[in-house]
CSV table of C-alpha atoms and ligand atoms in Angstrom, one decimal:
chain,number,residue,atom,x,y,z
M,1,MET,CA,37.4,-4.7,7.9
M,2,ARG,CA,36.0,-6.6,10.9
M,3,THR,CA,36.5,-10.4,10.5
M,4,ARG,CA,34.1,-11.5,13.1
M,5,PRO,CA,30.8,-12.0,11.4
M,6,LEU,CA,27.5,-10.2,12.1
M,7,LYS,CA,25.0,-12.9,13.0
M,8,VAL,CA,21.6,-12.9,11.2
M,9,ALA,CA,18.4,-14.8,12.1
M,10,LEU,CA,16.0,-15.3,9.3
M,11,LEU,CA,12.4,-15.9,10.6
M,12,GLY,CA,10.4,-17.3,7.7
M,13,CYS,CA,11.9,-18.9,4.6
M,14,GLY,CA,8.9,-18.7,2.1
M,15,VAL,CA,8.6,-16.6,-1.1
M,16,VAL,CA,10.6,-13.7,0.3
M,17,GLY,CA,12.8,-15.4,3.0
M,18,SER,CA,14.2,-18.1,0.6
M,19,GLU,CA,15.2,-15.3,-1.7
M,20,VAL,CA,16.9,-13.3,1.1
M,21,ALA,CA,18.8,-16.5,2.0
M,22,ARG,CA,19.8,-17.1,-1.7
M,23,ILE,CA,21.1,-13.4,-2.1
M,24,MET,CA,23.0,-13.4,1.2
M,25,THR,CA,24.8,-16.5,-0.1
M,26,THR,CA,25.4,-15.6,-3.6
M,27,HIS,CA,26.4,-12.0,-2.8
M,28,ALA,CA,28.3,-12.7,0.3
M,29,ASP,CA,31.5,-11.0,-0.7
M,30,ASP,CA,30.0,-7.8,-2.0
M,31,LEU,CA,27.9,-7.7,1.2
M,32,THR,CA,31.0,-8.1,3.3
M,33,ALA,CA,32.8,-5.3,1.4
M,34,ARG,CA,29.7,-3.0,1.7
M,35,ILE,CA,29.0,-3.5,5.3
M,36,GLY,CA,32.6,-3.7,6.4
M,37,ALA,CA,32.1,-7.1,8.1
M,38,PRO,CA,31.0,-10.6,7.0
M,39,VAL,CA,27.2,-11.4,7.7
M,40,GLU,CA,26.5,-15.0,8.7
M,41,LEU,CA,23.1,-16.8,8.4
M,42,ALA,CA,22.9,-18.1,12.0
M,43,GLY,CA,19.5,-19.8,12.1
M,44,VAL,CA,16.4,-20.0,9.9
M,45,ALA,CA,12.9,-20.5,11.7
M,46,VAL,CA,10.2,-22.0,9.7
M,47,ARG,CA,6.9,-23.8,10.4
M,48,ARG,CA,7.6,-27.1,8.4
M,49,PRO,CA,11.1,-28.2,9.0
M,50,SER,CA,11.1,-31.2,6.8
M,51,ARG,CA,10.4,-29.2,3.7
M,52,VAL,CA,13.4,-29.2,1.3
M,53,ARG,CA,15.0,-25.6,1.2
M,54,GLU,CA,17.5,-25.4,-1.6
M,55,GLY,CA,20.8,-23.6,-0.6
M,56,ILE,CA,19.9,-23.8,3.2
M,57,ASP,CA,22.0,-25.9,5.5
M,58,PRO,CA,19.5,-28.1,7.3
M,59,ALA,CA,21.5,-27.7,10.6
M,60,LEU,CA,20.3,-24.1,10.6
M,61,VAL,CA,16.7,-24.9,10.3
M,62,THR,CA,14.5,-24.7,13.4
M,63,THR,CA,10.8,-24.5,14.4
M,64,ASP,CA,11.6,-22.6,17.5
M,65,ALA,CA,11.7,-19.1,16.4
M,66,THR,CA,11.6,-17.9,20.0
M,67,ALA,CA,14.8,-19.7,21.0
M,68,LEU,CA,16.6,-18.4,17.9
M,69,VAL,CA,15.8,-14.7,18.8
M,70,LYS,CA,16.7,-15.3,22.3
M,71,ARG,CA,20.2,-16.8,21.7
M,72,GLY,CA,21.9,-13.4,22.7
M,73,ASP,CA,24.4,-13.5,19.9
M,74,ILE,CA,22.1,-12.5,17.1
M,75,ASP,CA,22.8,-9.0,15.6
M,76,VAL,CA,20.0,-8.7,13.1
M,77,VAL,CA,16.7,-10.5,13.0
M,78,ILE,CA,15.0,-10.6,9.6
M,79,GLU,CA,11.2,-11.2,10.1
M,80,VAL,CA,9.6,-12.4,6.9
M,81,ILE,CA,6.8,-14.6,8.3
M,82,GLY,CA,4.0,-12.1,8.0
M,83,GLY,CA,0.7,-11.7,10.0
M,84,ILE,CA,0.5,-10.3,13.5
M,85,GLU,CA,1.4,-13.1,15.8
M,86,PRO,CA,4.0,-14.6,16.4
M,87,ALA,CA,5.7,-11.9,14.4
M,88,ARG,CA,5.0,-9.2,16.8
M,89,THR,CA,6.2,-11.1,19.9
M,90,LEU,CA,9.2,-12.4,18.1
M,91,ILE,CA,10.2,-8.8,17.0
M,92,THR,CA,9.9,-7.3,20.6
M,93,THR,CA,11.8,-10.4,22.0
M,94,ALA,CA,14.5,-9.7,19.3
M,95,PHE,CA,14.9,-6.0,20.6
M,96,GLU,CA,14.9,-7.3,24.2
M,97,HIS,CA,17.9,-9.7,23.3
M,98,GLY,CA,19.8,-6.9,21.6
M,99,ALA,CA,19.0,-7.5,18.0
M,100,SER,CA,18.0,-5.0,15.4
M,101,VAL,CA,15.1,-5.9,13.1
M,102,VAL,CA,14.3,-5.9,9.4
M,103,SER,CA,10.7,-6.7,8.5
M,104,ALA,CA,8.6,-6.8,5.4
M,105,ASN,CA,5.5,-7.0,7.4
M,106,LYS,CA,3.0,-4.3,6.3
M,107,ALA,CA,0.1,-5.7,8.4
M,108,LEU,CA,1.9,-5.6,11.6
M,109,LEU,CA,3.5,-2.3,11.1
M,110,ALA,CA,0.1,-0.7,10.1
M,111,GLN,CA,-1.3,-2.0,13.2
M,112,ASP,CA,1.5,-1.8,15.9
M,113,GLY,CA,4.2,0.3,14.2
M,114,ALA,CA,4.3,2.8,17.3
M,115,ALA,CA,4.8,0.1,19.8
M,116,LEU,CA,7.4,-1.6,17.8
M,117,HIS,CA,9.3,1.6,17.2
M,118,ALA,CA,9.0,2.4,21.0
M,119,ALA,CA,10.6,-1.0,21.7
M,120,ALA,CA,13.3,-0.6,19.2
M,121,GLU,CA,14.2,2.8,20.7
M,122,GLU,CA,14.1,1.6,24.3
M,123,HIS,CA,16.7,-1.0,23.4
M,124,GLY,CA,18.8,1.3,21.1
M,125,ARG,CA,18.1,-0.8,18.2
M,126,ASP,CA,17.1,-0.3,14.6
M,127,LEU,CA,13.5,-1.2,13.0
M,128,TYR,CA,13.6,-1.1,9.2
M,129,TYR,CA,10.9,-2.2,6.8
M,130,GLU,CA,11.5,-0.9,3.3
M,131,ALA,CA,10.1,-4.2,1.8
M,132,ALA,CA,6.6,-3.5,3.7
M,133,VAL,CA,5.6,-1.0,1.1
M,134,ALA,CA,5.8,-1.5,-2.7
M,135,GLY,CA,8.3,-4.4,-2.7
M,136,ALA,CA,11.5,-3.5,-4.3
M,137,ILE,CA,10.8,0.2,-4.9
M,138,PRO,CA,12.9,2.5,-2.5
M,139,LEU,CA,10.1,4.6,-0.9
M,140,ILE,CA,10.4,4.4,2.9
M,141,ARG,CA,14.0,5.5,3.0
M,142,PRO,CA,13.5,8.3,0.5
M,143,LEU,CA,10.5,9.6,2.4
M,144,ARG,CA,12.2,9.2,5.8
M,145,GLU,CA,15.6,10.5,4.8
M,146,SER,CA,16.0,12.1,1.4
M,147,LEU,CA,12.8,14.1,1.8
M,148,ALA,CA,13.4,14.7,5.6
M,149,GLY,CA,14.0,18.5,4.8
M,150,ASP,CA,10.9,18.9,2.6
M,151,LYS,CA,7.2,19.2,3.3
M,152,ILE,CA,5.2,16.4,1.8
M,153,ASN,CA,1.6,17.4,0.9
M,154,ARG,CA,0.3,14.2,-0.9
M,155,VAL,CA,1.4,10.7,-1.6
M,156,MET,CA,-0.7,8.9,-4.1
M,157,GLY,CA,0.1,5.3,-5.4
M,158,ILE,CA,-0.7,2.1,-6.8
M,159,VAL,CA,0.6,-0.1,-4.2
M,160,ASN,CA,-1.0,-3.5,-4.9
M,161,GLY,CA,0.0,-5.4,-8.0
M,162,THR,CA,-2.8,-7.9,-8.1
M,163,THR,CA,-5.5,-5.2,-8.3
M,164,ASN,CA,-3.5,-3.2,-10.9
M,165,PHE,CA,-3.2,-6.4,-13.1
M,166,ILE,CA,-6.9,-7.0,-12.9
M,167,LEU,CA,-7.8,-3.3,-13.5
M,168,ASP,CA,-5.3,-3.2,-16.4
M,169,LYS,CA,-6.8,-6.4,-17.9
M,170,MET,CA,-10.3,-4.9,-17.6
M,171,ASP,CA,-9.0,-1.7,-19.3
M,172,THR,CA,-7.2,-3.2,-22.2
M,173,THR,CA,-9.4,-6.2,-23.1
M,174,GLY,CA,-12.9,-5.0,-21.9
M,175,ALA,CA,-13.1,-8.1,-19.7
M,176,GLY,CA,-15.4,-7.9,-16.6
M,177,TYR,CA,-14.1,-8.0,-13.1
M,178,GLN,CA,-14.7,-11.7,-12.5
M,179,GLU,CA,-13.0,-12.8,-15.8
M,180,ALA,CA,-9.9,-10.6,-15.1
M,181,LEU,CA,-9.6,-11.9,-11.6
M,182,ASP,CA,-9.7,-15.5,-12.8
M,183,GLU,CA,-6.9,-14.7,-15.2
M,184,ALA,CA,-4.9,-13.2,-12.4
M,185,THR,CA,-5.4,-16.2,-10.4
M,186,ALA,CA,-4.4,-18.5,-13.2
M,187,LEU,CA,-1.3,-16.6,-13.8
M,188,GLY,CA,-0.4,-16.6,-10.1
M,189,TYR,CA,-0.9,-12.8,-9.7
M,190,ALA,CA,-3.8,-13.4,-7.3
M,191,GLU,CA,-4.0,-15.6,-4.2
M,192,ALA,CA,-6.5,-18.4,-4.0
M,193,ASP,CA,-8.4,-16.1,-1.6
M,194,PRO,CA,-7.9,-12.6,-3.1
M,195,THR,CA,-9.8,-10.7,-0.4
M,196,ALA,CA,-6.8,-8.9,1.2
M,197,ASP,CA,-5.9,-7.5,-2.3
M,198,VAL,CA,-9.3,-6.8,-4.1
M,199,GLU,CA,-11.0,-5.4,-0.9
M,200,GLY,CA,-8.0,-3.0,-0.4
M,201,PHE,CA,-6.8,-4.2,3.0
M,202,ASP,CA,-3.2,-4.8,1.8
M,203,ALA,CA,-3.2,-1.2,0.1
M,204,ALA,CA,-4.8,0.3,3.3
M,205,ALA,CA,-2.0,-1.2,5.5
M,206,LYS,CA,0.6,0.4,3.1
M,207,ALA,CA,-1.4,3.6,3.1
M,208,ALA,CA,-1.2,3.9,7.0
M,209,ILE,CA,2.6,3.4,6.9
M,210,LEU,CA,3.2,6.0,4.0
M,211,ALA,CA,0.9,8.6,5.7
M,212,GLY,CA,2.6,8.1,9.0
M,213,ILE,CA,6.1,8.6,7.4
M,214,ALA,CA,5.0,11.4,5.1
M,215,PHE,CA,3.2,13.6,7.6
M,216,HIS,CA,5.2,12.8,10.8
M,217,THR,CA,2.0,11.6,12.4
M,218,ARG,CA,0.7,8.2,13.7
M,219,VAL,CA,-1.6,6.7,11.2
M,220,ARG,CA,-3.0,3.3,11.9
M,221,PHE,CA,-4.7,0.7,9.7
M,222,ASP,CA,-8.1,1.7,11.2
M,223,ASP,CA,-7.7,5.3,10.3
M,224,VAL,CA,-7.5,4.5,6.6
M,225,TYR,CA,-10.9,4.7,4.7
M,226,ARG,CA,-11.1,1.6,2.5
M,227,GLU,CA,-13.3,0.6,-0.5
M,228,GLY,CA,-12.6,-2.5,-2.6
M,229,MET,CA,-12.6,-2.8,-6.3
M,230,ALA,CA,-15.0,-5.8,-6.9
M,231,GLU,CA,-17.8,-3.3,-8.0
M,232,VAL,CA,-15.8,-1.7,-10.8
M,233,THR,CA,-17.6,-2.7,-14.0
M,234,ALA,CA,-16.7,-2.7,-17.8
M,235,ALA,CA,-19.3,0.2,-18.1
M,236,ASP,CA,-17.1,2.2,-15.6
M,237,PHE,CA,-14.1,1.7,-17.8
M,238,ALA,CA,-16.2,2.8,-21.0
M,239,SER,CA,-17.3,5.9,-19.1
M,240,ALA,CA,-13.8,6.5,-17.9
M,241,LYS,CA,-12.5,6.4,-21.5
M,242,GLU,CA,-15.1,8.9,-22.7
M,243,MET,CA,-13.5,11.3,-20.1
M,244,GLY,CA,-9.9,10.5,-21.2
M,245,CYS,CA,-9.3,8.6,-17.9
M,246,THR,CA,-8.5,5.2,-16.7
M,247,ILE,CA,-9.5,3.4,-13.4
M,248,LYS,CA,-6.9,2.5,-10.8
M,249,LEU,CA,-7.0,1.3,-7.1
M,250,LEU,CA,-5.2,4.2,-5.4
M,251,ALA,CA,-3.9,4.7,-1.9
M,252,ILE,CA,-4.0,8.4,-1.4
M,253,CYS,CA,-2.6,10.1,1.7
M,254,GLU,CA,-3.1,13.9,1.8
M,255,ARG,CA,-2.4,16.9,4.0
M,256,ALA,CA,-5.5,19.2,4.3
M,257,ALA,CA,-5.3,22.5,2.4
M,258,ASP,CA,-5.1,24.3,5.7
M,259,GLY,CA,-2.3,21.9,6.9
M,260,GLY,CA,-4.1,21.1,10.1
M,261,SER,CA,-5.1,17.5,9.5
M,262,VAL,CA,-4.4,14.4,7.2
M,263,THR,CA,-6.5,11.8,5.4
M,264,ALA,CA,-5.6,8.5,4.1
M,265,ARG,CA,-7.8,6.3,1.9
M,266,VAL,CA,-7.9,3.4,-0.5
M,267,HIS,CA,-10.5,3.1,-3.3
M,268,PRO,CA,-10.9,2.7,-7.0
M,269,ALA,CA,-10.7,6.2,-8.8
M,270,MET,CA,-10.6,7.6,-12.3
M,271,ILE,CA,-7.3,9.2,-13.3
M,272,PRO,CA,-6.7,11.1,-16.5
M,273,LEU,CA,-4.5,9.1,-19.0
M,274,SER,CA,-2.1,12.0,-18.9
M,275,HIS,CA,-1.3,11.3,-15.2
M,276,PRO,CA,2.0,9.2,-14.7
M,277,LEU,CA,0.1,6.6,-12.7
M,278,ALA,CA,-2.3,5.9,-15.5
M,279,SER,CA,0.7,4.4,-17.5
M,280,VAL,CA,1.5,1.8,-14.7
M,281,ARG,CA,0.6,-1.5,-16.4
M,282,GLY,CA,0.2,-5.1,-15.3
M,283,ALA,CA,1.4,-6.0,-11.6
M,284,TYR,CA,3.8,-3.0,-11.4
M,285,ASN,CA,3.5,-0.4,-8.5
M,286,ALA,CA,4.1,3.3,-8.6
M,287,VAL,CA,4.0,6.1,-5.9
M,288,PHE,CA,3.5,9.7,-6.9
M,289,VAL,CA,4.8,12.1,-4.2
M,290,GLU,CA,4.1,15.8,-4.1
M,291,SER,CA,6.1,18.1,-1.9
M,292,ASP,CA,6.7,21.8,-1.4
M,293,ALA,CA,10.2,22.0,-2.6
M,294,ALA,CA,10.8,19.0,-4.7
M,295,GLY,CA,7.5,19.3,-6.7
M,296,GLN,CA,6.4,16.0,-8.1
M,297,LEU,CA,8.2,12.7,-7.7
M,298,MET,CA,7.3,9.2,-9.1
M,299,PHE,CA,8.7,6.0,-7.7
M,300,TYR,CA,8.1,3.0,-10.0
M,301,GLY,CA,9.0,-0.6,-10.1
M,302,PRO,CA,8.0,-4.3,-9.1
M,303,GLY,CA,5.9,-4.2,-5.9
M,304,ALA,CA,6.0,-7.9,-5.0
M,305,GLY,CA,7.6,-11.1,-5.7
M,306,GLY,CA,10.3,-13.0,-3.9
M,307,SER,CA,13.4,-11.5,-5.5
M,308,PRO,CA,12.3,-7.9,-5.8
M,309,THR,CA,11.1,-7.9,-2.1
M,310,ALA,CA,14.3,-9.5,-1.0
M,311,SER,CA,16.2,-6.8,-2.7
M,312,ALA,CA,14.6,-4.2,-0.3
M,313,VAL,CA,15.2,-6.5,2.7
M,314,LEU,CA,18.9,-6.9,1.8
M,315,GLY,CA,19.2,-3.0,1.4
M,316,ASP,CA,17.9,-2.7,5.0
M,317,LEU,CA,20.1,-5.5,6.2
M,318,VAL,CA,23.2,-3.5,4.9
M,319,ALA,CA,22.0,-0.3,6.4
M,320,VAL,CA,21.3,-2.0,9.7
M,321,CYS,CA,24.6,-3.7,9.9
M,322,ARG,CA,26.5,-0.6,9.1
M,323,ASN,CA,24.8,1.1,12.1
M,324,ARG,CA,25.6,-1.8,14.3
M,325,LEU,CA,29.3,-1.4,13.4
M,326,SER,CA,29.4,2.4,13.9
M,327,GLY,CA,27.5,2.0,17.1
M,328,ALA,CA,24.6,4.2,15.8
M,329,THR,CA,21.0,3.8,15.0
M,330,GLY,CA,19.1,5.1,11.9
M,331,PRO,CA,16.0,7.1,12.1
M,332,GLY,CA,13.3,5.9,14.3
M,333,GLU,CA,9.6,6.8,14.4
M,334,SER,CA,8.9,10.6,13.6
M,335,ALA,CA,5.5,11.4,14.8
M,336,TYR,CA,6.2,14.9,16.4
M,337,ALA,CA,3.6,16.6,14.1
M,338,ALA,CA,0.7,14.5,15.7
M,339,LEU,CA,-1.8,15.8,13.1
M,340,PRO,CA,-5.4,14.7,13.6
M,341,VAL,CA,-6.5,12.0,10.9
M,342,SER,CA,-9.9,13.4,9.4
M,343,PRO,CA,-12.7,11.1,8.4
M,344,MET,CA,-13.6,10.4,4.8
M,345,GLY,CA,-16.3,12.9,4.8
M,346,ASP,CA,-13.8,15.7,5.0
M,347,VAL,CA,-12.0,14.6,1.9
M,348,VAL,CA,-12.4,17.0,-1.0
M,349,THR,CA,-12.3,15.6,-4.5
M,350,ARG,CA,-14.2,15.3,-7.8
M,351,TYR,CA,-16.9,12.7,-8.5
M,352,HIS,CA,-18.2,10.7,-11.4
M,353,ILE,CA,-21.8,9.6,-10.7
M,354,SER,CA,-23.7,7.4,-13.2
M,355,LEU,CA,-27.6,7.3,-12.6
M,356,ASP,CA,-30.4,5.3,-14.2
M,357,VAL,CA,-33.2,7.7,-14.6
M,358,ALA,CA,-36.7,7.9,-16.4
M,359,ASP,CA,-36.4,9.3,-19.9
M,360,LYS,CA,-38.8,12.2,-19.6
M,361,PRO,CA,-38.6,16.0,-19.6
M,362,GLY,CA,-37.7,17.7,-16.3
M,363,VAL,CA,-35.5,15.0,-14.9
M,364,LEU,CA,-32.2,16.7,-15.5
M,365,ALA,CA,-33.4,19.8,-13.8
M,366,GLN,CA,-34.6,17.8,-10.7
M,367,VAL,CA,-31.3,16.0,-10.5
M,368,ALA,CA,-29.4,19.3,-10.9
M,369,THR,CA,-31.4,20.8,-8.1
M,370,VAL,CA,-30.4,18.2,-5.7
M,371,PHE,CA,-26.7,18.7,-6.5
M,372,ALA,CA,-27.2,22.4,-6.0
M,373,GLU,CA,-29.1,22.0,-2.7
M,374,HIS,CA,-26.0,19.9,-1.2
M,375,GLY,CA,-23.5,22.5,-2.5
M,376,VAL,CA,-22.0,20.2,-5.1
M,377,SER,CA,-21.3,22.1,-8.3
M,378,ILE,CA,-21.7,20.1,-11.6
M,379,ASP,CA,-18.9,20.2,-14.2
M,380,THR,CA,-20.4,18.1,-17.0
M,381,VAL,CA,-23.6,16.0,-17.7
M,382,ARG,CA,-23.9,13.4,-20.3
M,383,GLN,CA,-27.4,11.7,-21.0
M,384,GLN,CA,-28.2,8.8,-23.1
M,385,GLY,CA,-31.7,7.5,-23.7
M,386,LYS,CA,-32.9,3.9,-24.2
M,387,ASP,CA,-36.5,2.7,-24.2
M,388,GLY,CA,-38.0,5.2,-21.8
M,389,GLU,CA,-35.2,4.8,-19.5
M,390,ALA,CA,-31.9,7.0,-19.7
M,391,SER,CA,-28.6,6.9,-18.0
M,392,LEU,CA,-27.2,10.2,-16.8
M,393,VAL,CA,-23.5,10.7,-16.1
M,394,VAL,CA,-22.7,13.6,-13.9
M,395,VAL,CA,-19.1,14.8,-13.2
M,396,THR,CA,-18.8,17.3,-10.4
M,397,HIS,CA,-16.3,20.0,-9.6
M,398,ARG,CA,-14.4,19.4,-6.2
M,399,ALA,CA,-16.7,18.8,-3.2
M,400,SER,CA,-16.5,17.1,0.2
M,401,ASP,CA,-17.3,13.4,0.4
M,402,ALA,CA,-19.8,14.3,3.0
M,403,SER,CA,-21.7,16.6,0.6
M,404,LEU,CA,-21.5,14.1,-2.1
M,405,THR,CA,-22.9,11.3,0.1
M,406,GLY,CA,-25.9,13.6,1.1
M,407,THR,CA,-26.5,14.4,-2.6
M,408,VAL,CA,-26.5,10.6,-3.6
M,409,GLU,CA,-28.9,9.8,-0.6
M,410,ALA,CA,-31.3,12.6,-1.8
M,411,LEU,CA,-31.0,11.5,-5.5
M,412,ARG,CA,-32.1,7.8,-4.4
M,413,LYS,CA,-35.3,9.4,-3.0
M,414,LEU,CA,-36.3,11.0,-6.4
M,415,ASP,CA,-39.1,9.0,-8.2
M,416,THR,CA,-37.4,9.7,-11.4
M,417,VAL,CA,-34.1,8.2,-10.3
M,418,ARG,CA,-34.3,4.4,-10.9
M,419,GLY,CA,-30.9,3.7,-9.4
M,420,VAL,CA,-27.3,4.9,-8.8
M,421,ALA,CA,-25.2,2.7,-11.1
M,422,SER,CA,-21.8,3.9,-9.8
M,423,ILE,CA,-20.1,6.5,-7.9
M,424,MET,CA,-16.3,6.9,-8.6
M,425,ARG,CA,-13.9,9.6,-7.5
M,426,VAL,CA,-11.9,11.5,-10.0
M,427,GLU,CA,-8.3,12.0,-9.0
M,428,GLY,CA,-5.1,13.4,-10.3
M,429,GLU,CA,-6.4,16.4,-12.1
F,501,NAP,N1,5.5,-12.4,-1.4
F,501,NAP,C1,5.6,-11.1,-1.7
F,501,NAP,O1,5.7,-10.8,-2.9
F,501,NAP,C2,5.8,-10.0,-0.6
F,501,NAP,C3,6.0,-8.7,-1.1
F,501,NAP,C4,6.1,-7.8,0.0
F,501,NAP,C5,6.1,-8.0,1.3
F,501,NAP,N2,5.9,-9.4,1.6
F,501,NAP,C6,5.6,-9.7,3.0
F,501,NAP,O2,6.8,-10.6,3.5
F,501,NAP,C7,6.4,-11.4,4.5
F,501,NAP,C8,6.5,-12.9,4.0
F,501,NAP,O3,5.7,-13.1,2.9
F,501,NAP,P1,5.9,-14.4,2.0
F,501,NAP,O4,5.2,-14.1,0.8
F,501,NAP,O5,7.4,-14.8,2.0
F,501,NAP,O6,5.2,-15.5,2.9
F,501,NAP,P2,5.3,-17.0,2.8
F,501,NAP,O7,5.8,-17.5,1.5
F,501,NAP,O8,3.9,-17.6,3.2
F,501,NAP,O9,6.4,-17.5,3.9
F,501,NAP,C9,6.2,-17.4,5.2
F,501,NAP,C10,7.3,-18.2,5.9
F,501,NAP,O10,7.1,-18.0,7.4
F,501,NAP,C11,7.1,-19.3,7.9
F,501,NAP,N3,6.3,-19.4,9.1
F,501,NAP,C12,5.0,-19.3,9.2
F,501,NAP,N4,4.6,-19.4,10.5
F,501,NAP,C13,5.7,-19.5,11.3
F,501,NAP,C14,5.9,-19.6,12.7
F,501,NAP,N5,5.0,-19.6,13.6
F,501,NAP,N6,7.2,-19.8,13.1
F,501,NAP,C15,8.3,-19.8,12.2
F,501,NAP,N7,8.1,-19.6,10.8
F,501,NAP,C16,6.8,-19.6,10.3
F,501,NAP,C17,6.7,-20.2,6.9
F,501,NAP,O11,7.3,-21.5,7.1
F,501,NAP,P3,7.1,-22.9,6.2
F,501,NAP,O12,8.0,-22.5,5.0
F,501,NAP,O13,7.6,-23.9,6.9
F,501,NAP,O14,5.6,-22.8,5.7
F,501,NAP,C18,7.4,-19.6,5.6
F,501,NAP,O15,8.7,-20.1,5.4
F,501,NAP,C19,4.8,-11.0,4.8
F,501,NAP,O16,4.8,-10.1,5.8
F,501,NAP,C20,4.5,-10.4,3.5
F,501,NAP,O17,3.5,-9.3,3.7
F,501,NAP,C21,5.7,-10.3,0.6
């Protein structure tokens, strides 16, 4: 056992950072035994130094994060500030000054993961980020290491707890979107500005990270197709129920059937109640992985919160410290496959389309013709009349997103189609 401690700089001491510091203190003996050396909190960088931080020695607190990472005696930098800058510069500076890095920063990794990995490799250091996707759930390491000998074909997950809480509320209580969002805000599940969550930005960053690791290919945030969930209505849930489905905001990363390309997307989708992801309730996260040899795997747990996220950060800290002691580094970026990322139009899936149409003879035939002309085959049609108007719900067989888009454009031009009430993809069948 080495007695000289490994020195850790903590950048950020908010929701996650404060829990990281707490666990480092309360579990110090176990961490020492598991790593093979003590770990010492050598400095804590924050924005507001005067804020009272329970359990943190005020002498360790600084507003000069740059000076902290440049000290030269830091073994591991834990970055839990978030955002692009100054986090990016601090991480690269940390590598330049000999430290390995543990980060929870999905936004930065989805945007600049390749450059950060390159910097880590150049300096012979580790970059670990288990906490960046799905909080406490072990996912990055299983994909990077446990499944490294398998071929992953699809990763489909609920990776944002706020949106799952809202959709679950709508499903179980019949509430509308705004009502469910208000409750999520009141209970602290949604931020005052919920845009990053409800518009799918947060999930898209995670999808980029997951797709990159799963397919050994660089996938950036901008490569991910994204649709938010603010348009989902109580009527969509009623329609989903009639089909034996529920609605979830899903991050879906897929290898094309011919293996020659990949796609990554985030959007609301109907999934059958029999699918394991349908039973993920409240703010929980889950990721369903399909691979050649292992088959189907499901990873489930709390996807956010200070303590669960700190669990993932501490796991990385132990791994990185062990590497430092053995003079090794863990797996870096694996992007050798370099598969092209296809646009959304190439995605093939099923669709649920709800149309408001005139309630008169021949409408159904007209609508069916438009689908046929665009090569989209219809699975089921349900029609409900009301005062000269009718709603027509069409569920398709598998078709490309480009064909479906063409179909919908043509449907909008029909005199008998008053409007397209909703279009939703149907996944997991
Ligand atoms: N919260 C979660 O449940 C969760 C889950 C998974 C991943 N994450 C990720 O974890 C990271 C941190 O999230 P969080 O929720 O802990 O954020 P947070 O509560 O807002 O904490 C951010 C911390 O960074 C400090 N900070 C901000 N700008 C700084 C600067 N320029 N220099 C030094 N320190 C600075 C803040 O200082 P002050 O304390 O002085 O304001 C604060 O301590 C983010 O990347 C986030 O995406 C969070």
